[in-house]
Coordinates of C-alpha atoms in Angstrom, one line a residue:
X1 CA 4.2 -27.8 -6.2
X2 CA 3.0 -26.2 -2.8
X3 CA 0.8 -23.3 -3.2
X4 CA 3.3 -21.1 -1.7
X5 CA 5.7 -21.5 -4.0
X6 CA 3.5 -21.4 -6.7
X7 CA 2.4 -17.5 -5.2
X8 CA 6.3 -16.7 -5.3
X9 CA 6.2 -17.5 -8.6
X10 CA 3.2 -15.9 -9.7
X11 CA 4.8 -12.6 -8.4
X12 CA 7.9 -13.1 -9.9
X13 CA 6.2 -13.3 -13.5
X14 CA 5.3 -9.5 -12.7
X15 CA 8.7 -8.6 -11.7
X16 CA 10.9 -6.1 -13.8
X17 CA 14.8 -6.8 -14.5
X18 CA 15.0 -3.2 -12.6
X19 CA 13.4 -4.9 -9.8
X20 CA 10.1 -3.1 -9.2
X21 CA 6.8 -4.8 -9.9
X22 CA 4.5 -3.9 -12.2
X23 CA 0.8 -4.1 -10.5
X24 CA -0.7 -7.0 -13.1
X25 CA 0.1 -8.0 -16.6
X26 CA -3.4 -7.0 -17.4
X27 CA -3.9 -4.0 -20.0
X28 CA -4.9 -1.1 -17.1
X29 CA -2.3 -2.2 -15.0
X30 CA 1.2 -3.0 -16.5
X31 CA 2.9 -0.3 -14.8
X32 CA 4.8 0.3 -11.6
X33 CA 2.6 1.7 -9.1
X34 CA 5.2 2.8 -6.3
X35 CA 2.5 2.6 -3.8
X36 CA 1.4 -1.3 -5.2
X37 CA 5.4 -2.4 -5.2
X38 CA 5.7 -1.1 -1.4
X39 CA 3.1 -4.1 -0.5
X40 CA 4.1 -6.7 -3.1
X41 CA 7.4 -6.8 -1.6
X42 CA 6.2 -7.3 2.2
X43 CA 6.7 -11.0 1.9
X44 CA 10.5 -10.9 1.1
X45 CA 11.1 -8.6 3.9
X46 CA 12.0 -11.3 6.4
X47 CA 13.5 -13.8 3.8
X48 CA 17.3 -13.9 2.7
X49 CA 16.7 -13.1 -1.3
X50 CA 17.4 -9.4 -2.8
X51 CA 14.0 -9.1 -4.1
X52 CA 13.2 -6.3 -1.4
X53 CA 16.5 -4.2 -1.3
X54 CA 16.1 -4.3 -5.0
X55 CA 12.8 -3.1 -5.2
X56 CA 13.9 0.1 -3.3
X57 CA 16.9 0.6 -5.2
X58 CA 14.7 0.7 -8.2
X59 CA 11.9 3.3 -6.4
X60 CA 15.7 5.2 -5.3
X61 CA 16.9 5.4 -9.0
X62 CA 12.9 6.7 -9.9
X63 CA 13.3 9.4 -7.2
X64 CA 17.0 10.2 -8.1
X65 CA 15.8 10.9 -11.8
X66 CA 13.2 13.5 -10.7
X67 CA 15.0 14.8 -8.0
X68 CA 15.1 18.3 -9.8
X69 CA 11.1 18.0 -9.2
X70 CA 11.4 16.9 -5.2
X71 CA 13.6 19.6 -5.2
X72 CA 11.3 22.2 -6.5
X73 CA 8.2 21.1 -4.4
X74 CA 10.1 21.5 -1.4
X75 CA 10.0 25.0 -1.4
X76 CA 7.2 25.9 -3.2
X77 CA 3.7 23.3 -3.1
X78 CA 2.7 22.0 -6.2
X79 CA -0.2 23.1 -7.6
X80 CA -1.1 20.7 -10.8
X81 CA -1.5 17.2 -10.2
X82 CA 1.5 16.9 -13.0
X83 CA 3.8 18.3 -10.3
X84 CA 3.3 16.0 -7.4
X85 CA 5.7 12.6 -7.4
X86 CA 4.2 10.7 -10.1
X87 CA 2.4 7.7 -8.5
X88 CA 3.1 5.4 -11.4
X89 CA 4.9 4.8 -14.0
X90 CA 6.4 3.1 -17.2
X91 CA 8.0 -0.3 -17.0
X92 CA 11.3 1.7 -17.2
X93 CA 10.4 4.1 -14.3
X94 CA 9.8 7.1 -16.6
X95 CA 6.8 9.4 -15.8
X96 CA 3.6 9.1 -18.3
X97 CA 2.1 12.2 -19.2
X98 CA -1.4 10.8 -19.2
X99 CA -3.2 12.8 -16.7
X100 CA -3.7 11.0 -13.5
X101 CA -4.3 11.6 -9.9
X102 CA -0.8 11.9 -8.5
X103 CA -1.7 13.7 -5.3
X104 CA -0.9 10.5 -3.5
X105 CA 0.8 11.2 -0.1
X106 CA 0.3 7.5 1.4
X107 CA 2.7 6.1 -1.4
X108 CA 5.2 8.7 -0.1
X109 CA 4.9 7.9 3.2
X110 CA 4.6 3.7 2.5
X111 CA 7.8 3.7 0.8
X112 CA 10.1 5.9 3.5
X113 CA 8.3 3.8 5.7
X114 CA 9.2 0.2 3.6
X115 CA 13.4 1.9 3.7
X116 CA 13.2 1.9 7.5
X117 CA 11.9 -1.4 7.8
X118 CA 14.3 -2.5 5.3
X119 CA 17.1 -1.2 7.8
X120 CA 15.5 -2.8 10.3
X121 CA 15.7 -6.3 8.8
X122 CA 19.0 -5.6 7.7
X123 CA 18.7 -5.2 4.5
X124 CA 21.0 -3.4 2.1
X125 CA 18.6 -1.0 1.2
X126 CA 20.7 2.5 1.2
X127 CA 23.5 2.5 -1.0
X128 CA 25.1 6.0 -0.6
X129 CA 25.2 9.1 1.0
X130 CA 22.9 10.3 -2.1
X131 CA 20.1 7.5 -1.6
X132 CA 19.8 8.8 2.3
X133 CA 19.9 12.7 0.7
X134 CA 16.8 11.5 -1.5
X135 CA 15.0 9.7 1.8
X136 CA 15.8 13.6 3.3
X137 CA 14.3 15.2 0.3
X138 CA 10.9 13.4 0.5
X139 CA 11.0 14.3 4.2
X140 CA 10.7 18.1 3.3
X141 CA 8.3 17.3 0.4
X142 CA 5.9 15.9 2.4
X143 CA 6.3 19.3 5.2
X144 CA 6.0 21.4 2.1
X145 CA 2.4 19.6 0.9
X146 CA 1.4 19.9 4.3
X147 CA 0.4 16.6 4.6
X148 CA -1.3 16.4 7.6
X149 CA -4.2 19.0 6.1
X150 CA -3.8 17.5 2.2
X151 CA -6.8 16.9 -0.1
X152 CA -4.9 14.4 -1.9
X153 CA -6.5 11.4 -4.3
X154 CA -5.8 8.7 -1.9
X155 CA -4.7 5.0 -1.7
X156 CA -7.7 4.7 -4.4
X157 CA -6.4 7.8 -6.6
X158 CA -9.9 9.1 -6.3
X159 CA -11.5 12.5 -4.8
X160 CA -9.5 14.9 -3.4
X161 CA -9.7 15.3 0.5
X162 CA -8.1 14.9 3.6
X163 CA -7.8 10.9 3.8
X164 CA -6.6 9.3 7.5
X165 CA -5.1 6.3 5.5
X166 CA -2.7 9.0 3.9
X167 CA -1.9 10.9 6.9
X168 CA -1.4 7.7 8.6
X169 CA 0.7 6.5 6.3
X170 CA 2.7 9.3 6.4
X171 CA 2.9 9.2 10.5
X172 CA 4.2 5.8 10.1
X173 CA 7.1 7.0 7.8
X174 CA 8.6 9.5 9.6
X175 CA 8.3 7.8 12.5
X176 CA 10.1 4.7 11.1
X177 CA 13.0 6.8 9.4
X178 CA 13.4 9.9 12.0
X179 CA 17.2 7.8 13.3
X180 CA 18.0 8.2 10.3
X181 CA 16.8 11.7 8.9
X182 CA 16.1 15.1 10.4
X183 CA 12.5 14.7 11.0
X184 CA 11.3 17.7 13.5
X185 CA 9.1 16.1 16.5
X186 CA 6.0 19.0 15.1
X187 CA 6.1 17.2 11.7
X188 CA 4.7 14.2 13.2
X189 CA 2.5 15.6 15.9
X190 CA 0.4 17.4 13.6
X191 CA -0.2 14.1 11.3
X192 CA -1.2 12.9 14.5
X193 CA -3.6 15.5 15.9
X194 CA -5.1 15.0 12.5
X195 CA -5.9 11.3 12.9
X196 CA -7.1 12.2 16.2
X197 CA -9.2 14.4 14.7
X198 CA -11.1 12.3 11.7
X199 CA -10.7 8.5 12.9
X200 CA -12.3 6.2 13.1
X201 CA -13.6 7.6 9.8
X202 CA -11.5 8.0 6.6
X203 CA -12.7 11.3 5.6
X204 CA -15.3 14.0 5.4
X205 CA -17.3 11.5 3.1
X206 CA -16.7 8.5 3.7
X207 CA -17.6 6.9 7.3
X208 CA -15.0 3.9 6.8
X209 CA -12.9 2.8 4.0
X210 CA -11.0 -0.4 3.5
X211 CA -8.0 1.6 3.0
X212 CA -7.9 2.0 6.9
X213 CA -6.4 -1.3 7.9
X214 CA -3.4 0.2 6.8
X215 CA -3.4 2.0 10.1
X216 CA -3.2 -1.3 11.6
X217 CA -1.4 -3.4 9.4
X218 CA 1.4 -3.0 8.2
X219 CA 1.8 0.5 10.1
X220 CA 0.2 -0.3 13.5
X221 CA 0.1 3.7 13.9
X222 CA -3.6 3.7 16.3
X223 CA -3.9 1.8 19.5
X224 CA -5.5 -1.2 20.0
X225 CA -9.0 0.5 20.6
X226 CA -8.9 2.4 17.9
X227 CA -8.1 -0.5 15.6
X228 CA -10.6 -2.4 17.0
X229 CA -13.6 -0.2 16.3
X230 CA -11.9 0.1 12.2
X231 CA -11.9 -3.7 12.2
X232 CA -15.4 -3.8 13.6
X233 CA -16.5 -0.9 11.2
X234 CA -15.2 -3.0 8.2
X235 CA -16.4 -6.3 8.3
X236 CA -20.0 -4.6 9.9
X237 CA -20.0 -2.2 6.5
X238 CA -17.6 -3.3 4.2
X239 CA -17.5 -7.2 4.2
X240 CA -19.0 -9.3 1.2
X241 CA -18.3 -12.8 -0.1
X242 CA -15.3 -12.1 -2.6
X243 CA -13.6 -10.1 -0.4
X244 CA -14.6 -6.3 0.5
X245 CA -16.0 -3.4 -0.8
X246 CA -13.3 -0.1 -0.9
X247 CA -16.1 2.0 0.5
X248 CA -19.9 2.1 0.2
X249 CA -21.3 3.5 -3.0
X250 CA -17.6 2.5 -4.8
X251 CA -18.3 2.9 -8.4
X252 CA -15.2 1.0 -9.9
X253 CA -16.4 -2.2 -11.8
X254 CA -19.6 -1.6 -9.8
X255 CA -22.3 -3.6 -11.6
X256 CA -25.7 -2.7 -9.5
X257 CA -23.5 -3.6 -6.3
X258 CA -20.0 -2.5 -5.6
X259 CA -17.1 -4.3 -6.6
X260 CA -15.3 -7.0 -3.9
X261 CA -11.6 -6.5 -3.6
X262 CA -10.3 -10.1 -2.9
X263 CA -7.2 -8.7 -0.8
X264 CA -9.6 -7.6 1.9
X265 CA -9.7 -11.1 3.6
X266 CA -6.1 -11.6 4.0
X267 CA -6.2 -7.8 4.5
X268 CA -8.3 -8.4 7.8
X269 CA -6.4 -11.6 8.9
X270 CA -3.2 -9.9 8.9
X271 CA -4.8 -7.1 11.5
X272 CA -6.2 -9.9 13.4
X273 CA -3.0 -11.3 13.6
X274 CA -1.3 -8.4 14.9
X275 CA -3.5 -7.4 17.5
X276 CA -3.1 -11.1 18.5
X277 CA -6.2 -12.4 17.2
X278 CA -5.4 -15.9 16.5
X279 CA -9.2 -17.5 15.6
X280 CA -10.2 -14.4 14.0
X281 CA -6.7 -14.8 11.9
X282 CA -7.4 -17.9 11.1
X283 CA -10.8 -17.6 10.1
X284 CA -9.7 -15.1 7.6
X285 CA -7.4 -17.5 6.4
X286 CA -9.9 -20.1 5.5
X287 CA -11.7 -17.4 3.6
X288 CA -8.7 -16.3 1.7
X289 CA -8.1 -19.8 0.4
X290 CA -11.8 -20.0 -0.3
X291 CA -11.0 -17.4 -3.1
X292 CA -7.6 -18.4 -4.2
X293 CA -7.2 -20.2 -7.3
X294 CA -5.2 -23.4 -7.9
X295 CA -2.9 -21.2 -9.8
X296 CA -2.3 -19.0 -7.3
X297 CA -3.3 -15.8 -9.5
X298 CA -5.6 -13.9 -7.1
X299 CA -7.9 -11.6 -8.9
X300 CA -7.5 -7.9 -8.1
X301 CA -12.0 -8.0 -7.2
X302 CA -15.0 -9.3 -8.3
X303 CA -17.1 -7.6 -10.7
X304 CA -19.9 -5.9 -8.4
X305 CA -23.1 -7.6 -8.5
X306 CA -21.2 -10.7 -10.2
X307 CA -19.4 -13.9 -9.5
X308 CA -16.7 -13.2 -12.6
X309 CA -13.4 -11.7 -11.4
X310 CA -12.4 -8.5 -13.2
X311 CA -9.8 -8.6 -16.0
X312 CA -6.9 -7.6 -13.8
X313 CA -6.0 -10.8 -12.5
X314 CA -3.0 -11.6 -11.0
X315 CA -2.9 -8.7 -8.7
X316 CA 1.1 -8.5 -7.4
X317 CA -0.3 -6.4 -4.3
X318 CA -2.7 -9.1 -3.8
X319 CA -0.5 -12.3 -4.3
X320 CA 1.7 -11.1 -1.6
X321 CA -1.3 -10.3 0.5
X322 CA -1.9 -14.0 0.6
X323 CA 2.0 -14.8 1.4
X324 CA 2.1 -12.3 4.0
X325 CA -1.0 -14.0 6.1
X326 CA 0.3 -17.3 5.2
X327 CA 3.9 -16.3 6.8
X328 CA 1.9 -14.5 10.5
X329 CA 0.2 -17.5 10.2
X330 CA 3.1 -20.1 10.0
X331 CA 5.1 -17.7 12.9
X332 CA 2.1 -18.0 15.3
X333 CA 2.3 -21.8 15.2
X334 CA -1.1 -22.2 13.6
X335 CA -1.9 -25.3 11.5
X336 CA -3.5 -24.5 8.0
X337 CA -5.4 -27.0 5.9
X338 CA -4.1 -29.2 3.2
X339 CA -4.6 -26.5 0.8
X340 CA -2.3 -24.2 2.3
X341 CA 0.1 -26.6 3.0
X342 CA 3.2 -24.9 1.7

C-alpha cells in the first residue's frame, strides 16, 4: 500500500459518521476542534469525494444549534469565555461545559474562510438560504468581538492578547466570503491596519510564533516580503529536529526544552511552495518523511528535551499536513523519493 493512501486512511479512522474529525483518538484529544477539522480537511478540497462539503455541513449544523448564542453576541460582546463559540466539542457536536479557552477568533475566521474556498472548488458546501444566514451571523460576530483589537487565546488556546495569526485569519475570511455576504470594506481594513501594525511579530510577547505561517499558507494574506522575513524568523528561531517549537519558552510537554510539533516541516514546505520555492519545498519534504512513520500516524510533537513522541499520536491536522505538501508537490512536477512514492 502507498504511503499516501495509507495517510487517507489514517485520517479516516478519526472521522465521525457526522463528518467532522475528531483531532486524535488519544485521551486529551477525542473531540472536534472546529479550528483542527478546518486543516484536516485541506487535502480533500481539490479531490471529487464529499469528505469536505461534509465536514462543513457538520461545523453548519454546530453553528445552527447555537445560533441563539451567535445571535446574542452580535449585539452585545461576550464577556465569559463560556459565551464565545465554543472552540471544541463532543463527538456529537454538543458544547462541554469544562472550562476552556474559547476566545478563539482564528477558528472563526478559518472556517468562513474553508466555506469560500469550498465554493470556489465547487463544492456543495451551502445547502440553504439558512446555512448562508448562519455564514452572515459569524460575520457580525466577529464585528461585535472587535476582532481586529481582541485579546483572544489563540491558535494555541493560550494567553489572552492580540494574536496577528487570529486577526489574519479573520482578514482572510471575510475577504474570501464578502461575494457572498455583506461584509463592509472597514471591517477588513481595520484587521489589516492591525497586521500592519504587529507583524512580523505575533504579539506583544512573543517575537514569532509558528502559528504565523498561517498568514502565508493556507491564507496568503501578507506579501511576499513580509512572508519571507516570517519564514526566515521561523526556521532562524523556531526550527529543531522533530519539527518546530510553537514559540520560545512553550511550556506544553516541555521537558527542559520545548516541545517539537512535527507539522512544522510540512507546515514550512507548504509556504515554500506557495511563494514558489521549489528546493526549499522540497527540502521540507525530505524532512517530513524523515519523521513520518511507516504507518503513516504522525505524532502531534515530540516530547521537549526527548526523542519519544507525545501520546497524541495520530494527529488528523497533522496527517493532512503531510497530504497537502505531498499534493503542491506532485502539482509542481517534482519527483519525491521511493518513500513517498504514492
Amino acid at each position: 500500500m502507498s504511503k499516501l493512501k495509507r495517510l487517507h486512511q489514517v485520517l479516516d479512522t478519526m472521522r465521525l459518521p457526522n463528518g467532522a474529525y475528531i483531532a486524535s483518538p488519544s485521551d486529551d484529544y477525542s473531540y472536534v476542534w472546529i479550528r483542527d477539522v478546518g486543516y484536516t480537511v485541506l487535502p480533500y478540497l481539490t479531490t471529487p469525494c464529499n469528505r469536505y462539503e461534509k465536514a462543513m455541513h457538520a461545523l453548519l449544523d454546530l453553528f445552527r444549534r447555537y445560533e441563539w448564542k451567535i445571535d446574542i453576541h452580535t449585539q452585545r460582546k461576550p464577556v465569559h469565555l463560556y459565551e464565545y463559540i465554543h472552540a471544541r466539542y463532543d463527538k456529537d457536536l454538543t458544547e462541554i461545559k469544562e472550562p476552556w479557552g474559547h476566545a478563539q477568533n482564528d477558528a472563526i475566521g478559518l472556517f468562513i474562510w474553508n466555506i469560500a474556498q469550498g465554493i470556489r472548488h465547487r463544492k456543495a458546501v451551502l445547502r440553504d438560504e439558512k446555512d448562508r444566514e448562519i455564514l452572515q451571523k459569524l460575520v457580525w460576530y466577529l464585528a461585535c468581538v472587535e476582532y481586529w483589537d481582541h485579546p483572544d487565546n489563540g491558535m494555541w488556546e493560550e494567553n489572552r492578547e492580540v494574536h496577528a495569526s487570529s486577526v489574519g485569519a479573520v482578514v482572510a475570511g471575510l475577504q474570501a466570503i464578502r461575494l457572498l455576504v455583506d461584509v463592509p470594506e472597514d471591517l477588513i481594513r481595520k484587521g489589516q491596519q492591525t497586521l500592519s501594525l504587529i507583524l512580523p511579530r505575533e504579539s506583544i510577547t512573543k517575537e514569532t510564533d509558528l502559528a504565523l505561517l498561517s498568514l502565508i499558507y493556507p491564507y496568503q494574506v501578507v506579501e511576499r516580503g513580509m512572508a519571507q522575513r516570517i519564514l526566515k524568523n521561523v526556521t532562524t528561531k523556531l526550527e529543531r529536529t522533530y519539527g518546530c517549537i510553537r514559540y520560545e519558552g512553550d511550556q506544553y510537554y516541555n521537558h527542559g526544552k520545548e516541545a517539537e510539533w512535527c507539522f512544522g516541516f510540512p507546515w514550512l514546505g507548504l509556504c515554500h511552495a506557495v511563494l514558489g520555492n521549489r528546493q526549499q519545498a522540497q527540502e521540507y519534504w525530505q524532512k517530513t518523511l524523515y519523521l513520518l512513520p511507516d504507518d503513516g500516524r504522525m505524532p502531534e510533537l515530540y516530547i521537549g528535551g526527548t526523542n519519544r513522541p507525545n501520546g497524541n499520536t495520530p494527529l488528523a491536522w497533522a496527517v493532512a499536513m503531510v497530504l497537502l505538501l505531498k499534493q503542491h508537490m506532485s502539482a509542481a512536477g517534482e519527483e519525491s523519493s521511493e518513500a513517498a512514492a504514492g
